[in-house]
Amino acid sequence: MHPQRAALAKENTRQTVLLKSGFYLILITYLTLFIRLNLVDRIREFSLFKEPDWWSVGLFTLLMLLPLLPLKLLFDWSLLYYIPKKFGLIKYNLFHFLKKSAQSMLIIYLLLTLYSYLYYYSIPLKLPGFIPVAFSVLITPSVIAILIFGLTLLCSPLVPKFLKLSPLEESTSKRFNKLLNKHHLKPSHLATFKDSDKTNSMSAFFTGFGPFKKIVFSENLLKKATQEELEVVGVHEIGHYRYGHFLKGLTLFSALIFFYTYIGISLLKRFGQALNSGALPDLANFPLLFLFLLIINLVGWPLYLSIKREWEYNVDRFAIKAINNSRSFISIMEKFMESNLKDPNPHYLIRILFFTHPPIIDRINLAKKFRK
């Protein structure tokens, strides 16, 4: 990697990490002030929220989020538009960004409102000993369902892969086709999506299950990679299918939501009234519940990412062994570094808190071991 590009990659990663960390700290500070300033007591004074119905629960969630909307817009502008534009990673205009940001805000609101509805209407089931478990069982499949629905139908510019796939027209090698057949896949399971008009980054992924499974290559990847490099990427994605990572990923994320919710409700039961946040299921203790969830996430999210990185590492080993072509593996990793501008060798804390994949330098070193 050219030293100038390496410096840009490090700076891009640094600014992105600082921005995400700062916004997370702002969220925790906002909810803490919400509680410490006794705004929960003022909420209880409104007759609208003393005996909430279905629409007042949604309104309460909106009012709680309203002060954060300008900050969220500023965060999105910095993360999704200003920084990528500064480093030449995107091509889309401000209008396209605003559309993306509005859609992501809608997703967040729908998820939190669903969480609030289930919280308020499931707690009064009079199961005091089972409240955390019962609520967690109710909310986990609901959140997963709305998340998948939201990402696929409401957020298509963020994930064009799910809605705008087209068959892969490029021919593939006999060796790659043989590996496809070995794992019960066909060339018809290969697809691509157009992204060259919006970004300079490259990507590939495996998605779906049953008749809907796909190995997807971005248009930029098809343009920049050689035939051998595409084969490396394709076999890597076959590895995800072989190890069942799509369904395992949904299961892992579901487990994460379950345990977040279980611990959050348990803490709320134990400390809610002591912190003047109200008894279950008082609407006014939503801020405290969400604060607990943010704090729990500081432990749960790094564990989730560590599992994801281990999966990627295992799939890298599978791909290198299957094709016996370390040279092409290393060259495509270098191209990913060049196009996506991710720090190839980040600080350990950045690695465990923000990276879903092993750093590029580790992946290259793995390939070099097989070449010896």
C-alpha positions in Angstrom: 0.0 0.0 0.0 1.3 3.4 -0.9 2.5 5.4 2.2 0.1 8.2 1.4 -2.9 5.9 1.1 -1.9 4.2 4.3 -1.8 7.5 6.1 -5.2 8.4 4.7 -6.6 5.0 5.8 -5.3 5.5 9.3 -6.7 9.0 9.5 -10.1 7.9 8.0 -10.4 5.2 10.7 -9.3 7.5 13.4 -11.9 10.2 12.6 -14.6 7.5 12.2 -13.8 6.0 15.6 -13.7 9.4 17.3 -17.1 10.3 15.8 -18.8 7.1 16.8 -17.3 7.2 20.3 -18.3 10.8 20.8 -21.9 10.2 19.8 -22.1 7.1 22.1 -20.9 9.3 24.9 -23.5 11.9 24.0 -26.3 9.4 24.2 -25.2 8.2 27.6 -24.9 11.8 28.9 -28.3 12.7 27.5 -30.1 9.8 29.2 -28.2 10.4 32.4 -29.2 14.1 32.5 -32.7 13.1 31.6 -32.8 11.0 34.8 -30.8 13.3 37.0 -32.8 16.4 36.2 -36.0 14.5 37.2 -37.6 14.9 33.8 -39.3 11.6 34.5 -41.3 13.3 37.3 -42.4 16.0 34.8 -43.5 13.4 32.4 -45.7 11.8 35.0 -47.5 15.1 35.5 -49.0 14.9 32.0 -52.4 13.2 32.1 -51.6 11.8 28.7 -48.9 9.5 30.2 -50.6 8.5 33.4 -52.8 5.9 31.7 -51.0 5.4 28.4 -52.7 3.9 25.4 -51.2 2.6 22.1 -50.6 6.0 20.5 -49.3 7.8 23.6 -46.6 5.2 24.0 -45.4 6.0 20.5 -45.7 9.7 21.2 -43.6 9.4 24.4 -40.9 7.6 22.5 -40.9 10.3 19.9 -40.7 13.1 22.5 -37.8 11.3 24.3 -35.9 11.1 21.0 -36.8 14.6 19.7 -33.8 16.5 21.3 -31.5 13.9 19.8 -32.6 14.4 16.2 -30.4 17.4 15.4 -27.4 15.5 16.9 -28.2 12.4 15.0 -28.5 14.3 11.8 -25.1 15.9 12.5 -23.6 12.5 13.3 -25.0 11.0 10.1 -23.7 13.9 8.1 -20.2 13.5 9.5 -20.1 9.7 9.3 -22.0 9.0 6.1 -21.3 12.2 4.1 -18.5 14.6 5.2 -15.8 12.1 6.2 -16.4 9.7 3.2 -16.5 12.6 0.8 -13.4 14.1 2.3 -11.5 10.8 1.6 -13.0 10.2 -1.8 -15.0 7.1 -0.7 -18.5 8.2 -1.9 -20.0 9.9 -5.0 -23.6 10.5 -4.0 -24.9 14.0 -3.3 -26.4 15.7 -0.3 -30.0 14.8 -1.2 -29.1 11.1 -1.3 -27.5 11.4 2.1 -30.6 13.1 3.6 -32.7 10.3 2.3 -30.4 7.7 3.8 -30.4 9.6 7.2 -34.2 10.0 7.3 -34.6 6.2 6.6 -32.1 5.3 9.3 -33.9 7.5 11.8 -37.2 5.9 10.9 -35.7 2.5 11.6 -34.4 3.6 15.0 -37.8 5.1 15.9 -39.7 1.9 14.8 -37.4 -0.3 16.8 -37.5 1.8 20.0 -41.3 2.2 19.7 -41.7 -1.6 19.3 -39.5 -2.1 22.3 -41.6 0.4 24.3 -44.9 -1.2 23.3 -43.7 -4.7 24.2 -42.3 -3.4 27.5 -45.4 -1.6 28.5 -47.9 -4.2 27.5 -46.0 -7.4 28.5 -44.9 -6.3 32.0 -48.5 -6.2 33.4 -48.9 -9.9 32.8 -48.4 -10.3 36.6 -45.4 -12.6 36.3 -43.1 -10.9 38.7 -40.6 -13.7 38.9 -40.5 -14.2 35.2 -40.7 -10.6 33.9 -37.2 -10.4 32.5 -37.4 -13.8 30.8 -41.0 -13.2 29.5 -40.2 -9.8 28.1 -36.9 -11.0 26.5 -38.7 -13.9 24.8 -41.3 -11.5 23.5 -39.0 -8.9 22.2 -36.2 -10.9 20.6 -38.1 -12.3 17.5 -40.0 -9.0 17.2 -36.9 -6.9 17.0 -35.3 -9.3 14.6 -38.4 -9.3 12.3 -38.7 -5.5 12.2 -34.9 -5.1 11.7 -34.9 -7.5 8.7 -38.1 -5.9 7.3 -36.7 -2.4 7.8 -33.3 -3.0 6.3 -34.7 -4.7 3.2 -37.8 -2.5 2.5 -37.2 0.9 4.2 -33.5 1.3 3.9 -32.7 0.2 0.3 -30.1 3.0 -0.3 -28.2 1.8 2.8 -28.3 -1.9 1.7 -28.9 -1.9 -2.1 -27.7 -5.5 -2.1 -31.1 -6.8 -0.9 -33.3 -5.1 -3.4 -31.3 -4.4 -6.6 -29.4 -7.6 -7.3 -28.8 -8.8 -10.8 -27.3 -12.1 -12.1 -23.6 -12.2 -12.4 -22.8 -12.1 -16.1 -19.0 -12.5 -15.8 -17.8 -16.1 -16.5 -16.2 -18.0 -13.6 -13.3 -20.5 -13.7 -13.8 -24.2 -13.8 -12.2 -24.6 -10.4 -14.6 -22.1 -8.8 -17.6 -23.8 -10.5 -16.3 -27.1 -9.1 -16.2 -25.6 -5.6 -19.7 -24.2 -6.1 -21.0 -27.7 -7.1 -19.2 -29.3 -4.2 -21.2 -27.1 -1.7 -24.5 -27.5 -3.6 -24.3 -24.0 -5.1 -24.8 -23.0 -8.7 -23.7 -20.1 -10.9 -27.3 -18.8 -10.6 -26.6 -18.2 -6.9 -24.0 -15.5 -8.0 -25.2 -11.9 -8.2 -24.0 -8.3 -8.3 -25.3 -4.9 -7.5 -24.6 -1.5 -9.0 -22.6 0.8 -6.7 -20.0 2.6 -8.8 -22.2 5.7 -9.1 -22.4 6.0 -5.3 -19.1 4.8 -3.8 -15.5 3.9 -4.6 -15.4 1.1 -2.1 -15.5 -2.6 -2.9 -17.5 -5.3 -1.1 -18.8 -8.8 -1.3 -21.0 -10.9 0.9 -23.1 -14.0 1.3 -26.8 -13.6 2.2 -30.0 -15.6 2.5 -30.8 -19.3 3.0 -32.6 -22.0 1.1 -33.6 -21.0 -2.4 -32.8 -17.3 -1.6 -29.1 -17.7 -0.9 -26.7 -15.5 -2.9 -23.0 -14.8 -3.2 -22.9 -11.1 -4.1 -20.1 -9.1 -5.6 -20.2 -5.3 -5.8 -19.8 -3.6 -9.2 -16.7 -1.9 -8.1 -15.1 -5.2 -7.0 -15.8 -6.7 -10.5 -14.2 -3.8 -12.1 -11.0 -3.6 -9.9 -10.3 -7.3 -9.3 -8.7 -9.8 -11.6 -10.3 -13.2 -12.3 -8.1 -15.0 -9.8 -8.8 -12.3 -7.1 -12.6 -12.7 -7.7 -12.1 -16.4 -7.3 -10.5 -15.8 -3.9 -13.4 -13.6 -2.8 -16.0 -16.0 -4.1 -14.4 -19.0 -2.3 -14.3 -16.9 0.9 -18.0 -16.3 0.6 -18.6 -20.0 -0.1 -16.9 -20.5 3.2 -19.5 -18.4 4.9 -22.2 -20.7 3.4 -20.3 -23.8 4.3 -20.1 -22.8 8.0 -23.7 -21.5 8.1 -22.6 -18.0 9.1 -25.8 -16.3 7.9 -28.1 -18.3 10.1 -25.6 -18.3 12.9 -25.3 -14.6 12.6 -29.1 -14.1 13.1 -29.0 -16.5 16.0 -26.1 -14.7 17.6 -27.7 -11.3 17.2 -31.0 -12.7 18.6 -29.1 -14.1 21.6 -27.5 -10.7 22.1 -30.9 -8.9 22.1 -32.3 -11.5 24.5 -29.5 -11.1 27.1 -29.4 -7.3 26.7 -33.1 -7.2 27.4 -33.0 -9.7 30.3 -30.2 -7.9 32.1 -31.7 -4.5 31.4 -35.1 -5.4 32.8 -33.5 -7.2 35.8 -31.5 -4.0 36.6 -34.6 -1.9 36.2 -36.5 -4.1 38.6 -33.7 -3.9 41.1 -32.7 -0.2 40.9 -35.6 1.6 39.1 -37.5 2.9 42.1 -34.3 3.6 44.0 -33.2 5.9 41.1 -36.6 7.6 41.1 -37.5 6.1 37.8 -40.8 4.5 38.7 -42.1 1.0 39.2 -42.6 -1.4 36.3 -44.1 -0.7 33.8 -44.0 3.1 34.3 -43.4 4.9 30.9 -41.1 7.3 32.7 -38.5 4.6 33.3 -37.8 4.1 29.6 -34.8 6.5 29.7 -33.2 4.4 32.5 -33.9 1.2 30.7 -32.2 2.5 27.5 -29.3 3.8 29.6 -28.8 0.4 31.1 -28.9 -1.1 27.5 -26.2 1.3 26.3 -24.0 0.4 29.3 -24.5 -3.3 28.8 -23.6 -2.9 25.1 -20.1 -1.8 26.1 -19.5 -5.4 27.2 -21.8 -7.3 24.8 -20.8 -5.6 21.5 -17.1 -6.3 21.7 -17.9 -10.0 22.4 -20.2 -10.0 19.4 -17.5 -8.5 17.2 -14.9 -10.9 18.4 -17.0 -13.8 17.3 -17.6 -12.2 13.9 -13.8 -11.7 13.5 -13.1 -15.3 14.4 -15.7 -16.4 11.7 -13.9 -14.3 9.1 -10.5 -15.6 10.1 -11.8 -19.2 9.7 -13.3 -18.5 6.3 -10.0 -16.9 5.2 -8.2 -20.1 6.1 -10.8 -22.1 4.2 -10.4 -19.9 1.1 -6.6 -20.0 1.1 -6.6 -23.8 1.5 -9.3 -24.4 -1.1 -7.6 -22.5 -3.9 -4.0 -22.7 -2.8 -3.3 -19.2 -4.1 -1.9 -17.0 -1.4 -0.6 -14.5 -4.0 -4.1 -13.6 -5.2 -5.4 -13.5 -1.7 -2.8 -11.0 -0.6 -3.3 -8.9 -3.7 -7.0 -8.6 -3.3 -6.6 -7.7 0.4 -4.2 -4.9 -0.7 -6.9 -3.7 -3.1 -9.5 -3.7 -0.3 -7.1 -1.6 1.7 -6.7 0.9 -1.1 -10.4 1.2 -2.0 -12.0 1.1 1.4 -9.4 3.1 3.4 -9.5 1.0 6.6 -6.5 1.1 8.9 -4.6 -2.1 8.0 -3.1 -2.3 11.5 -5.3 -0.4 14.0 -4.7 0.0 17.8 -5.9 -3.0 19.8 -8.8 -1.2 21.4 -10.0 0.1 18.0 -9.8 -3.5 16.7 -11.9 -5.0 19.5 -14.5 -2.2 19.7 -15.1 -1.4 16.0 -13.8 -4.0 13.6 -16.1 -6.8 12.3 -13.2 -8.3 10.3 -9.6 -9.0 11.2 -7.3 -6.1 10.3 -6.0 -6.5 6.7 -2.4 -6.9 8.0 -3.4 -10.0 10.0 -5.2 -11.5 7.0 -2.2 -10.9 4.8 0.1 -12.5 7.4 -2.2 -15.5 7.5 -1.8 -16.0 3.7 2.0 -15.6 4.0 2.1 -18.4 6.5 0.4 -20.7 3.9 2.8 -19.6 1.2 5.9 -20.8 3.1 
